[in-house]
Coordinates of C-alpha atoms and ligand atoms in Angstrom, one line a residue:
Chain A
M1048 CA -59.0 31.6 -111.3
L1049 CA -58.3 28.0 -110.4
A1050 CA -60.6 25.3 -111.6
I1051 CA -60.3 21.7 -110.4
E1052 CA -62.3 19.2 -112.4
R1053 CA -63.1 15.7 -111.4
L1054 CA -59.7 15.5 -109.8
S1055 CA -58.8 12.0 -108.4
K1056 CA -55.7 10.4 -106.8
Q1057 CA -55.2 6.9 -105.8
F1058 CA -52.3 5.6 -103.8
G1059 CA -52.3 1.9 -104.2
G1060 CA -55.7 0.9 -102.7
V1061 CA -56.2 4.3 -101.0
K1062 CA -58.5 6.7 -102.8
A1063 CA -57.1 9.9 -101.4
V1064 CA -59.1 12.2 -103.6
Q1065 CA -62.2 11.2 -105.6
H1066 CA -63.7 13.2 -108.4
V1067 CA -63.4 16.6 -106.6
D1068 CA -64.6 19.7 -108.4
L1069 CA -63.6 23.0 -107.0
D1070 CA -63.6 26.6 -108.3
V1071 CA -61.5 29.2 -106.7
R1072 CA -62.5 32.8 -107.6
Q1073 CA -60.2 35.7 -108.2
N1074 CA -59.2 37.5 -104.9
E1075 CA -61.2 35.3 -102.6
I1076 CA -60.2 33.4 -99.5
L1077 CA -61.5 29.9 -99.8
G1078 CA -61.5 27.7 -96.7
L1079 CA -60.8 24.0 -97.4
I1080 CA -61.6 21.9 -94.4
G1081 CA -62.2 18.3 -93.5
P1082 CA -61.0 15.7 -91.0
N1083 CA -57.5 14.3 -91.0
G1084 CA -56.8 12.1 -94.1
S1085 CA -59.7 13.6 -96.1
G1086 CA -57.4 14.5 -99.0
K1087 CA -56.7 18.2 -98.4
S1088 CA -52.9 18.1 -98.7
T1089 CA -53.2 15.7 -101.6
I1090 CA -55.1 18.3 -103.5
V1091 CA -52.4 20.8 -102.9
N1092 CA -49.8 18.3 -104.1
L1093 CA -51.8 17.5 -107.2
V1094 CA -52.3 21.2 -108.1
T1095 CA -48.6 22.0 -107.6
G1096 CA -47.3 19.0 -109.5
V1097 CA -45.7 17.0 -106.7
F1098 CA -47.4 14.0 -108.3
P1099 CA -49.8 13.7 -111.2
P1100 CA -53.5 13.0 -110.7
T1101 CA -54.9 9.6 -111.6
E1102 CA -57.8 11.4 -113.3
G1103 CA -59.2 14.9 -113.8
R1104 CA -57.9 18.3 -114.8
V1105 CA -56.4 21.4 -113.2
R1106 CA -56.9 24.8 -114.9
F1107 CA -55.4 28.0 -113.8
K1108 CA -56.1 31.4 -115.5
D1109 CA -57.7 29.6 -118.5
G1110 CA -54.6 27.4 -119.1
D1111 CA -54.5 23.7 -118.4
I1112 CA -51.7 23.0 -115.9
T1113 CA -52.5 19.4 -115.2
G1114 CA -49.3 17.4 -114.6
W1115 CA -47.0 20.4 -114.9
P1116 CA -43.8 20.1 -112.9
P1117 CA -43.6 22.2 -109.7
H1118 CA -41.3 24.9 -111.0
R1119 CA -43.7 25.6 -114.0
V1120 CA -46.7 25.7 -111.7
L1121 CA -44.9 28.2 -109.5
A1122 CA -43.9 30.3 -112.5
A1123 CA -47.5 30.3 -113.7
G1124 CA -48.4 31.9 -110.3
V1125 CA -49.4 29.2 -107.9
G1126 CA -47.4 29.1 -104.6
R1127 CA -47.8 26.7 -101.7
T1128 CA -46.7 26.1 -98.1
F1129 CA -46.2 22.8 -96.5
Q1130 CA -48.3 21.4 -93.6
S1131 CA -45.1 20.0 -92.0
I1132 CA -42.7 22.8 -92.0
R1133 CA -40.1 22.3 -94.8
L1134 CA -37.5 25.0 -94.5
F1135 CA -33.9 24.9 -95.6
G1136 CA -32.4 24.8 -92.2
G1137 CA -28.8 25.2 -93.3
L1138 CA -29.6 28.5 -95.1
T1139 CA -30.3 31.8 -93.5
V1140 CA -33.7 33.4 -93.5
W1141 CA -33.1 35.7 -96.4
Q1142 CA -31.4 32.9 -98.4
N1143 CA -34.5 30.8 -98.0
L1144 CA -36.2 33.5 -100.1
W1145 CA -33.5 34.2 -102.6
V1146 CA -34.1 31.3 -105.0
A1147 CA -37.9 31.6 -104.9
Q1148 CA -37.6 35.3 -105.6
N1149 CA -37.3 35.6 -109.4
A1150 CA -38.9 32.2 -109.9
Q1151 CA -41.3 33.9 -112.3
S1152 CA -38.8 36.1 -114.1
E1153 CA -36.3 33.7 -115.6
G1154 CA -34.7 34.7 -118.8
G1155 CA -34.0 38.1 -120.2
R1156 CA -31.0 40.3 -119.5
G1157 CA -28.9 40.1 -116.4
V1158 CA -29.9 36.5 -115.7
L1159 CA -26.4 35.3 -115.2
R1160 CA -25.6 38.2 -112.9
R1161 CA -28.8 37.6 -110.9
W1162 CA -27.8 34.0 -110.5
L1163 CA -24.3 34.8 -109.3
A1164 CA -24.9 37.6 -106.9
V1165 CA -27.6 39.3 -104.9
D1166 CA -28.6 42.4 -106.7
R1167 CA -30.0 45.4 -104.9
A1168 CA -33.4 45.1 -106.4
S1169 CA -33.8 41.4 -105.3
M1170 CA -32.6 42.3 -101.8
T1171 CA -35.0 45.2 -101.5
K1172 CA -37.9 42.8 -102.5
I1173 CA -36.7 40.1 -100.1
E1174 CA -36.5 42.6 -97.3
A1175 CA -40.0 43.9 -98.0
T1176 CA -41.4 40.4 -97.9
L1177 CA -39.6 39.7 -94.6
E1178 CA -40.8 43.0 -93.2
F1179 CA -44.4 42.0 -94.1
C1180 CA -43.9 38.7 -92.3
R1181 CA -42.2 40.3 -89.3
L1182 CA -39.0 38.5 -89.9
L1183 CA -36.7 41.3 -91.0
D1184 CA -34.8 41.4 -87.7
K1185 CA -34.0 37.7 -88.1
K1186 CA -32.8 38.1 -91.7
D1187 CA -29.3 36.6 -91.1
E1188 CA -30.3 33.8 -88.7
L1189 CA -30.1 30.2 -89.9
A1190 CA -33.6 28.9 -90.5
S1191 CA -33.0 26.0 -88.2
N1192 CA -32.4 28.4 -85.3
L1193 CA -35.8 30.1 -85.5
A1194 CA -38.6 29.6 -83.0
F1195 CA -41.5 27.5 -84.2
G1196 CA -43.8 30.5 -84.9
D1197 CA -41.1 32.2 -86.9
Q1198 CA -40.5 29.1 -88.9
R1199 CA -44.2 29.0 -89.9
R1200 CA -43.9 32.7 -90.8
L1201 CA -40.8 31.9 -92.9
E1202 CA -42.7 29.3 -94.8
L1203 CA -45.2 31.9 -95.8
A1204 CA -42.5 34.5 -96.6
R1205 CA -40.7 32.0 -98.8
T1206 CA -43.8 31.3 -100.8
L1207 CA -44.6 35.0 -101.0
A1208 CA -41.1 35.7 -102.4
A1209 CA -42.1 34.1 -105.7
E1210 CA -44.9 36.6 -105.9
P1211 CA -47.6 34.0 -106.7
D1212 CA -51.2 35.2 -107.5
L1213 CA -52.7 32.2 -105.8
L1214 CA -51.6 30.9 -102.5
L1215 CA -52.3 27.3 -101.3
L1216 CA -51.7 27.4 -97.5
D1217 CA -51.6 24.0 -95.9
E1218 CA -52.5 24.4 -92.2
P1219 CA -50.5 27.6 -91.7
A1220 CA -51.8 28.0 -88.1
A1221 CA -50.9 24.5 -86.9
G1222 CA -49.0 24.7 -83.7
M1223 CA -49.4 28.5 -83.4
N1224 CA -50.5 30.2 -80.2
A1225 CA -53.5 32.6 -80.0
A1226 CA -51.4 35.7 -80.6
E1227 CA -49.6 34.2 -83.6
I1228 CA -52.9 33.1 -85.1
E1229 CA -54.2 36.7 -84.7
D1230 CA -51.1 37.9 -86.5
L1231 CA -51.7 35.3 -89.2
R1232 CA -55.3 36.5 -89.6
E1233 CA -54.0 40.0 -90.2
R1234 CA -51.5 38.8 -92.8
L1235 CA -54.1 36.9 -94.7
L1236 CA -56.5 39.8 -94.9
A1237 CA -53.6 42.1 -95.9
L1238 CA -52.7 39.7 -98.7
K1239 CA -56.3 39.7 -99.9
R1240 CA -56.2 43.5 -100.0
R1241 CA -53.1 43.2 -102.1
G1242 CA -55.1 41.2 -104.7
K1243 CA -53.9 37.7 -103.8
T1244 CA -56.2 34.7 -104.0
I1245 CA -55.9 32.2 -101.1
V1246 CA -56.9 28.7 -100.5
L1247 CA -56.7 28.2 -96.7
I1248 CA -56.5 24.7 -95.4
E1249 CA -57.0 24.8 -91.7
H1250 CA -58.3 22.9 -88.7
H1251 CA -58.6 26.1 -86.6
M1252 CA -62.3 26.7 -87.3
E1253 CA -62.5 30.1 -85.8
L1254 CA -59.8 31.4 -88.2
V1255 CA -61.4 29.8 -91.2
M1256 CA -64.9 31.0 -90.4
T1257 CA -63.7 34.6 -89.9
V1258 CA -61.5 35.1 -92.9
A1259 CA -63.0 32.8 -95.6
E1260 CA -65.8 34.0 -97.8
R1261 CA -66.5 30.5 -98.8
V1262 CA -65.7 27.1 -97.4
A1263 CA -65.5 23.7 -99.1
V1264 CA -65.5 20.5 -97.0
L1265 CA -63.8 17.2 -97.8
N1266 CA -64.5 13.9 -96.3
F1267 CA -62.9 10.6 -97.4
G1268 CA -61.5 12.3 -100.5
Q1269 CA -64.9 13.6 -101.6
K1270 CA -66.3 17.1 -101.5
I1271 CA -69.4 16.9 -99.2
A1272 CA -70.3 20.6 -98.9
E1273 CA -69.5 24.1 -100.2
G1274 CA -70.8 27.5 -99.4
R1275 CA -70.8 30.4 -96.9
P1276 CA -69.1 29.5 -93.6
A1277 CA -72.3 29.8 -91.6
A1278 CA -74.3 27.6 -93.9
V1279 CA -71.6 25.0 -94.1
Q1280 CA -71.3 24.9 -90.4
D1281 CA -74.9 24.0 -90.1
D1282 CA -74.8 21.3 -92.8
E1283 CA -75.9 17.9 -91.6
R1284 CA -73.2 16.0 -93.5
V1285 CA -70.5 18.2 -92.3
R1286 CA -71.5 17.8 -88.7
E1287 CA -71.6 14.0 -89.2
A1288 CA -68.1 14.0 -90.8
Y1289 CA -66.6 15.8 -87.8
L1290 CA -68.7 14.1 -85.1
G1291 CA -67.8 10.8 -86.8
Q1292 CA -64.2 11.6 -86.4
R1293 CA -64.6 12.6 -82.8
R1294 CA -66.3 9.4 -81.7
Chain B
M402 CA 11.8 20.1 -100.6
S403 CA 12.4 16.4 -100.2
D404 CA 11.0 13.9 -102.7
Y405 CA 9.0 12.4 -100.0
V406 CA 7.2 15.7 -99.1
V407 CA 6.6 16.4 -102.8
S408 CA 5.0 13.0 -103.3
L409 CA 2.9 13.5 -100.2
L410 CA 1.7 16.8 -101.4
V411 CA 0.9 15.4 -104.9
R412 CA -1.2 12.7 -103.3
I413 CA -3.0 15.1 -101.0
G414 CA -3.7 17.4 -104.0
V415 CA -4.9 14.5 -106.2
E416 CA -7.2 13.0 -103.6
A417 CA -8.6 16.4 -102.8
F418 CA -10.2 16.4 -106.2
V419 CA -11.9 13.1 -105.5
A420 CA -12.9 14.4 -102.0
L421 CA -14.4 17.5 -103.5
S422 CA -16.2 15.3 -106.0
A423 CA -17.8 13.3 -103.2
Y424 CA -18.4 16.5 -101.3
L425 CA -20.5 18.0 -104.1
L426 CA -22.7 15.0 -104.2
L427 CA -23.1 15.2 -100.4
V428 CA -24.2 18.8 -100.9
I429 CA -27.1 17.6 -103.1
G430 CA -27.9 14.9 -100.6
R431 CA -26.4 11.9 -102.4
I432 CA -24.0 9.5 -100.8
S433 CA -21.6 8.1 -103.4
F434 CA -19.3 5.1 -102.8
G435 CA -18.3 5.2 -106.4
Q436 CA -16.4 8.4 -107.3
Q437 CA -13.3 6.3 -107.9
A438 CA -14.9 5.2 -111.2
F439 CA -14.6 8.7 -112.5
F440 CA -11.1 8.9 -111.1
V441 CA -9.9 6.0 -113.2
I442 CA -12.0 6.9 -116.3
G443 CA -10.4 10.3 -116.2
G444 CA -7.0 8.8 -115.6
Y445 CA -7.3 6.3 -118.5
A446 CA -8.7 8.9 -120.9
A447 CA -6.0 11.4 -120.0
G448 CA -3.3 8.7 -120.4
I449 CA -4.6 7.5 -123.7
S450 CA -4.8 11.0 -125.1
T451 CA -1.2 11.8 -124.2
A452 CA 0.7 8.5 -124.3
L453 CA -1.1 7.0 -127.3
Y454 CA -2.1 10.0 -129.4
G455 CA 0.5 12.5 -128.4
A456 CA -1.7 15.2 -126.8
P457 CA 0.1 17.7 -124.7
L458 CA -0.2 17.2 -120.9
P459 CA -2.8 20.0 -120.2
I460 CA -5.0 18.8 -123.1
G461 CA -4.8 15.3 -121.7
I462 CA -6.0 16.5 -118.3
I463 CA -8.9 18.3 -119.9
V464 CA -9.8 15.2 -122.0
G465 CA -9.7 13.1 -118.8
A466 CA -12.1 15.5 -117.0
L467 CA -14.4 15.6 -120.0
A468 CA -14.5 11.9 -120.4
A469 CA -15.3 11.5 -116.7
G470 CA -17.9 14.2 -116.9
L471 CA -19.5 12.4 -119.9
A472 CA -19.5 9.1 -118.0
A473 CA -21.1 10.9 -115.0
A474 CA -23.7 12.3 -117.3
L475 CA -24.6 8.8 -118.5
F476 CA -24.9 7.7 -114.9
A477 CA -26.8 10.8 -113.9
G478 CA -29.3 10.1 -116.7
A479 CA -30.1 6.8 -115.1
M480 CA -29.8 7.8 -111.5
A481 CA -30.5 11.6 -111.1
R482 CA -33.9 10.9 -109.7
A483 CA -32.9 8.1 -107.3
G484 CA -32.1 9.2 -103.8
G485 CA -31.0 7.7 -100.6
I486 CA -29.9 4.1 -100.4
Y487 CA -30.7 3.6 -104.1
F488 CA -28.2 6.2 -105.3
A489 CA -25.6 4.9 -102.8
A490 CA -26.0 1.3 -104.0
G491 CA -26.0 2.4 -107.6
S492 CA -22.8 4.3 -107.1
L493 CA -21.1 1.4 -105.4
A494 CA -22.1 -0.8 -108.4
R495 CA -20.8 1.7 -110.8
G496 CA -17.4 1.8 -109.0
E497 CA -17.1 -2.0 -109.2
L498 CA -18.3 -2.0 -112.8
A499 CA -15.5 0.4 -113.8
R500 CA -12.9 -1.7 -112.1
V501 CA -14.1 -5.0 -113.6
A502 CA -14.5 -3.4 -117.1
L503 CA -10.9 -2.1 -116.9
L504 CA -9.7 -5.7 -116.2
S505 CA -10.7 -6.6 -119.7
F506 CA -10.0 -3.3 -121.4
H507 CA -7.2 -3.7 -124.0
H508 CA -6.3 -0.9 -126.3
Q509 CA -2.6 -1.0 -127.2
V510 CA -1.0 0.8 -130.1
P511 CA 2.6 0.9 -131.2
V512 CA 4.4 4.0 -129.8
G513 CA 8.0 4.0 -130.9
A514 CA 9.4 0.5 -130.4
D515 CA 6.8 -0.6 -127.8
L516 CA 3.2 -1.3 -127.5
T517 CA 1.6 1.2 -125.2
G518 CA -1.9 1.4 -123.7
P519 CA -4.3 -0.2 -121.3
A520 CA -3.6 -4.0 -121.0
G521 CA -6.4 -5.3 -118.9
A522 CA -5.2 -6.6 -115.5
D523 CA -1.7 -5.7 -116.3
G524 CA -2.6 -2.0 -116.2
F525 CA -1.7 0.9 -118.3
R526 CA 2.1 1.7 -118.4
G527 CA 4.1 4.4 -120.0
I528 CA 2.1 7.5 -119.3
R529 CA 5.2 9.6 -119.6
A530 CA 4.0 13.0 -120.8
L531 CA 5.0 14.8 -117.7
F532 CA 8.6 13.5 -117.8
T533 CA 9.0 14.0 -121.6
S534 CA 7.7 17.6 -121.2
G535 CA 10.7 18.3 -119.0
M536 CA 8.6 19.7 -116.1
S537 CA 10.0 18.9 -112.7
V538 CA 7.9 16.9 -110.2
T539 CA 8.0 19.9 -107.8
A540 CA 6.7 22.2 -110.5
Y541 CA 4.0 19.6 -111.2
M542 CA 3.0 19.5 -107.6
V543 CA 2.7 23.3 -107.5
A544 CA 0.6 23.1 -110.7
I545 CA -1.7 20.6 -109.0
W546 CA -2.2 22.8 -106.0
G547 CA -2.7 25.8 -108.2
L548 CA -5.5 23.9 -110.0
L549 CA -6.9 22.8 -106.7
A550 CA -6.9 26.3 -105.4
L551 CA -8.8 27.5 -108.5
T552 CA -11.3 24.6 -108.2
F553 CA -11.8 25.4 -104.6
L554 CA -12.5 29.1 -105.4
A555 CA -14.9 28.2 -108.2
I556 CA -16.9 25.8 -105.9
A557 CA -16.9 28.3 -103.1
L558 CA -18.2 31.0 -105.3
L559 CA -20.7 28.7 -106.9
L560 CA -22.1 27.7 -103.5
R561 CA -22.5 31.3 -102.6
S562 CA -24.5 32.0 -105.8
R563 CA -28.1 31.5 -106.4
W564 CA -27.1 28.4 -108.3
G565 CA -25.3 27.1 -105.3
E566 CA -28.3 27.9 -103.1
A567 CA -30.4 25.8 -105.4
I568 CA -27.9 23.0 -105.1
R569 CA -28.0 23.2 -101.3
M570 CA -31.8 23.3 -101.4
V571 CA -31.9 20.1 -103.4
G572 CA -29.6 18.5 -100.8
E573 CA -31.9 19.5 -97.9
D574 CA -35.3 18.8 -99.3
E575 CA -36.1 18.1 -102.9
T576 CA -39.9 18.5 -102.6
A577 CA -39.5 21.9 -100.9
A578 CA -36.8 22.9 -103.5
A579 CA -39.2 22.1 -106.3
A580 CA -41.9 24.1 -104.6
V581 CA -39.7 27.3 -104.7
G582 CA -39.0 26.8 -108.3
V583 CA -35.8 24.8 -108.4
R584 CA -35.6 22.3 -111.3
V585 CA -34.4 19.4 -109.1
G586 CA -33.5 16.9 -111.8
R587 CA -31.5 19.4 -113.8
V588 CA -29.6 20.8 -110.8
A589 CA -28.9 17.3 -109.4
G590 CA -27.8 16.1 -112.8
L591 CA -25.5 19.0 -113.6
T592 CA -23.9 18.7 -110.1
M593 CA -23.2 15.0 -110.7
V594 CA -21.6 15.8 -114.1
G595 CA -19.4 18.5 -112.5
A596 CA -18.5 16.1 -109.6
G597 CA -17.6 13.4 -112.1
A598 CA -15.4 15.8 -114.1
L599 CA -13.5 16.8 -110.9
A600 CA -12.7 13.2 -110.0
G601 CA -11.6 12.7 -113.6
M602 CA -9.3 15.6 -113.3
G603 CA -7.8 14.1 -110.2
G604 CA -7.3 10.8 -112.1
G605 CA -5.6 12.5 -115.0
L606 CA -3.2 14.4 -112.7
F607 CA -2.4 11.2 -110.8
A608 CA -1.9 9.1 -113.9
H609 CA 0.8 11.5 -115.2
Y610 CA 2.5 11.6 -111.9
A611 CA 2.5 7.8 -111.4
T612 CA 3.1 7.1 -115.1
Y613 CA 0.9 4.1 -114.8
L614 CA -2.7 3.1 -113.8
E615 CA -4.3 -0.2 -113.1
P616 CA -7.8 -1.4 -112.5
G617 CA -6.9 -1.6 -108.8
H618 CA -6.9 2.2 -108.7
A619 CA -10.7 1.9 -108.9
D620 CA -10.6 0.2 -105.5
V621 CA -13.7 1.0 -103.5
M622 CA -11.5 2.2 -100.6
L623 CA -10.7 5.4 -102.6
G624 CA -14.5 6.1 -102.9
V625 CA -15.1 5.4 -99.2
H626 CA -12.2 7.5 -98.1
S627 CA -13.2 10.5 -100.2
L628 CA -16.6 10.3 -98.7
A629 CA -15.2 10.2 -95.2
Y630 CA -13.0 13.2 -95.9
A631 CA -16.1 15.5 -96.3
F632 CA -17.6 14.0 -93.1
I633 CA -14.4 14.7 -91.2
G634 CA -13.6 18.2 -92.5
G635 CA -17.2 19.3 -92.6
L636 CA -20.1 19.8 -95.1
G637 CA -20.4 23.6 -94.5
T638 CA -17.5 24.6 -96.8
P639 CA -15.5 23.0 -99.7
L640 CA -12.5 23.5 -97.4
G641 CA -13.9 20.6 -95.3
P642 CA -13.0 17.7 -97.6
I643 CA -9.6 19.2 -98.3
I644 CA -8.9 19.4 -94.6
G645 CA -10.1 15.8 -94.3
V646 CA -7.6 14.6 -97.0
A647 CA -4.7 16.6 -95.5
F648 CA -5.5 15.1 -92.1
D649 CA -5.6 11.5 -93.3
I650 CA -2.7 11.5 -95.7
G651 CA -0.6 14.3 -94.3
L652 CA -0.8 13.2 -90.7
L653 CA -2.0 9.7 -90.2
E654 CA -0.2 8.2 -93.1
S655 CA 3.1 10.2 -93.0
F656 CA 4.0 9.8 -89.3
R657 CA 6.0 6.6 -88.9
F658 CA 5.0 6.0 -85.3
L659 CA 1.4 5.8 -86.4
A660 CA 2.2 3.1 -88.9
G661 CA -0.4 0.3 -88.6
Y662 CA -2.7 2.4 -86.6
R663 CA -3.9 4.6 -89.5
M664 CA -7.1 2.8 -90.3
I665 CA -7.9 2.4 -86.6
I666 CA -7.5 6.1 -85.9
F667 CA -9.2 7.1 -89.1
G668 CA -12.2 4.8 -88.6
G669 CA -12.5 5.8 -85.0
L670 CA -12.4 9.4 -85.8
V671 CA -15.1 9.0 -88.5
M672 CA -17.3 7.2 -86.0
A673 CA -16.8 9.7 -83.3
L674 CA -17.5 12.6 -85.6
L675 CA -20.6 11.0 -87.0
V676 CA -22.0 10.9 -83.4
L677 CA -20.6 14.2 -82.1
R678 CA -20.7 16.3 -85.3
P679 CA -22.7 14.5 -87.9
R680 CA -21.9 17.1 -90.5
G681 CA -18.2 17.4 -89.8
L682 CA -15.9 19.8 -88.0
L683 CA -16.8 22.8 -90.3
D684 CA -20.5 22.2 -90.5
E685 CA -23.1 24.7 -91.8
V686 CA -23.7 26.2 -88.4
T687 CA -20.0 26.7 -87.6
V688 CA -19.4 28.2 -91.1
H689 CA -22.4 30.5 -90.7
R690 CA -21.1 31.7 -87.3
V691 CA -17.6 32.4 -88.6
T692 CA -18.8 34.2 -91.7
R693 CA -21.2 36.3 -89.6
R694 CA -18.4 37.3 -87.2
L695 CA -16.1 38.2 -90.1
A696 CA -18.9 40.2 -91.7
G697 CA -19.6 41.9 -88.4
R698 CA -15.9 43.0 -88.1
R699 CA -15.9 44.4 -91.5
A700 CA -19.1 46.4 -91.0
Ligands
ADP826 N1 -47.7 10.2 -100.9 C1 -48.6 9.4 -100.4 N2 -48.5 8.1 -100.5 C2 -49.5 7.3 -100.1 N3 -50.6 7.7 -99.5 C3 -50.8 9.0 -99.3 C4 -49.8 9.9 -99.7 N4 -50.2 11.2 -99.4 C5 -51.4 11.0 -98.8 N5 -51.7 9.7 -98.7 C6 -53.0 9.2 -98.1 O1 -54.1 9.9 -98.7 C7 -55.0 10.2 -97.8 C8 -55.3 11.7 -97.7 O2 -54.2 12.3 -97.1 P1 -54.0 13.9 -97.0 O3 -54.2 14.5 -98.3 O4 -52.7 14.1 -96.4 O5 -55.1 14.3 -96.0 P2 -55.3 15.6 -95.2 O6 -54.3 16.6 -95.7 O7 -56.7 16.0 -95.5 O8 -55.2 15.3 -93.7 C9 -54.6 9.6 -96.5 O9 -55.2 8.3 -96.3 C10 -53.1 9.4 -96.6 O10 -52.6 8.4 -95.9
MG827 MG1 -52.9 17.5 -94.6

């Protein structure tokens, strides 16, 4: 579904990502792990057009989307969340979803009306997404007034509002407590049942190992392992990468 | 109504357009010290079209707004992607550029017995369309406020629309806005053009009231004040900058006993608010609370 080919990104002298190949298959949950600074977030930024790659291609659904601007990548069906929460604090919870909703359906009849006022159909969809993320009762709160766990959930809801087929989730469990992580696990599995494809970047190993069918491991911008969670966990190089970090 | 009150209301009305202009830029997260450039461009263009080429007053005002919008588009083309201090510095440079350019702008043509038109440092005299049209100054003041009310309504509606939401998203976080499908460059650019046109409209209205303009009208203090108005009144609603203007010109400048203290009080107030209420009296949180309460009462 998503094919990354020899993707590289260099920031000045820092080789953040080096010749990474990665295939994401339709309707799978792929775990993407690696120590801090190994280039995981950079890959998300490269795929979603925050900045262009130094080298390499990104293909999505048989089309080449390398270097596309973010709104086109989203319209093509790739949504992402941010590692550091980036909500629109001055907007309410439902307003955070309003613009994203319809991102894929620009043009056609009723565009002007849809841009000027909230139509019933949009609101119904927004409410369904909020319900799914357990935020419906906080619909009219300002995003900045939400508790941390709710802010994380709103990040996910805002991305889901655009109805992407592929979700790139950048450490969605960071800062969550055990109950919230359990809830997130359920959401992820439910999304998979709904046909979504997910790339899950996460430091919370237990979560990755239980929901991901496959795991890819990055270290210093390079892919060092890929495979079933159990196999990857036992990989010598993976152990070294993580032990090396701990020391 | 005394002439003095009318003149005060004209000034508040005119500056409210510049304040709204600076406010729109603040909403997209850009600080501009240079909206006075569009004010004088609009004023000169409006004056030239009526005084030199005989356009009726309303057409002149529209020409002024369009010219300023065009100038803003040129600037936006160069600066739409620049943020933070770069945009602020660029806008400051632009304001000074407009002022200095006007110092050497001569375009005089014979109108009747006299030469009329911009004459460099001597300014642009004889913008008399208002007075030859027979409209009273009071009626003109009412027209300015009518136009201001329409502009306010249009901006308020815009900001409640999905377009307006996109504009606010760009102001809060451009990367996140792009990630939810907002075309950041386009939204920022169009907002800058609209903001330029608004300041230009204020310039045209002012030029016809004062009957003359000079490069000094592009003084940086106009830009700084219009920026401060939004910070006083609040960024949560377009009412904020208008309140700011009314407070500064209506209260501080009009009360005799405050004479000489205006800038001290104004500056002190801006500083106090930046510490206590960084997004002004009517900030987003306050506006949200008020609209929720109103909505709750209706339901
Ligand atoms: N926008 C940027 N500018 C400069 N360097 C960056 C930028 N983004 C990431 N980096 C660098 O690239 C490397 C990889 O970072 P990142 O992708 O955030 O790692 P991870 O998400 O795996 O923790 C780090 O060395 C980081 O400092
Ligand atoms: Mg990261």
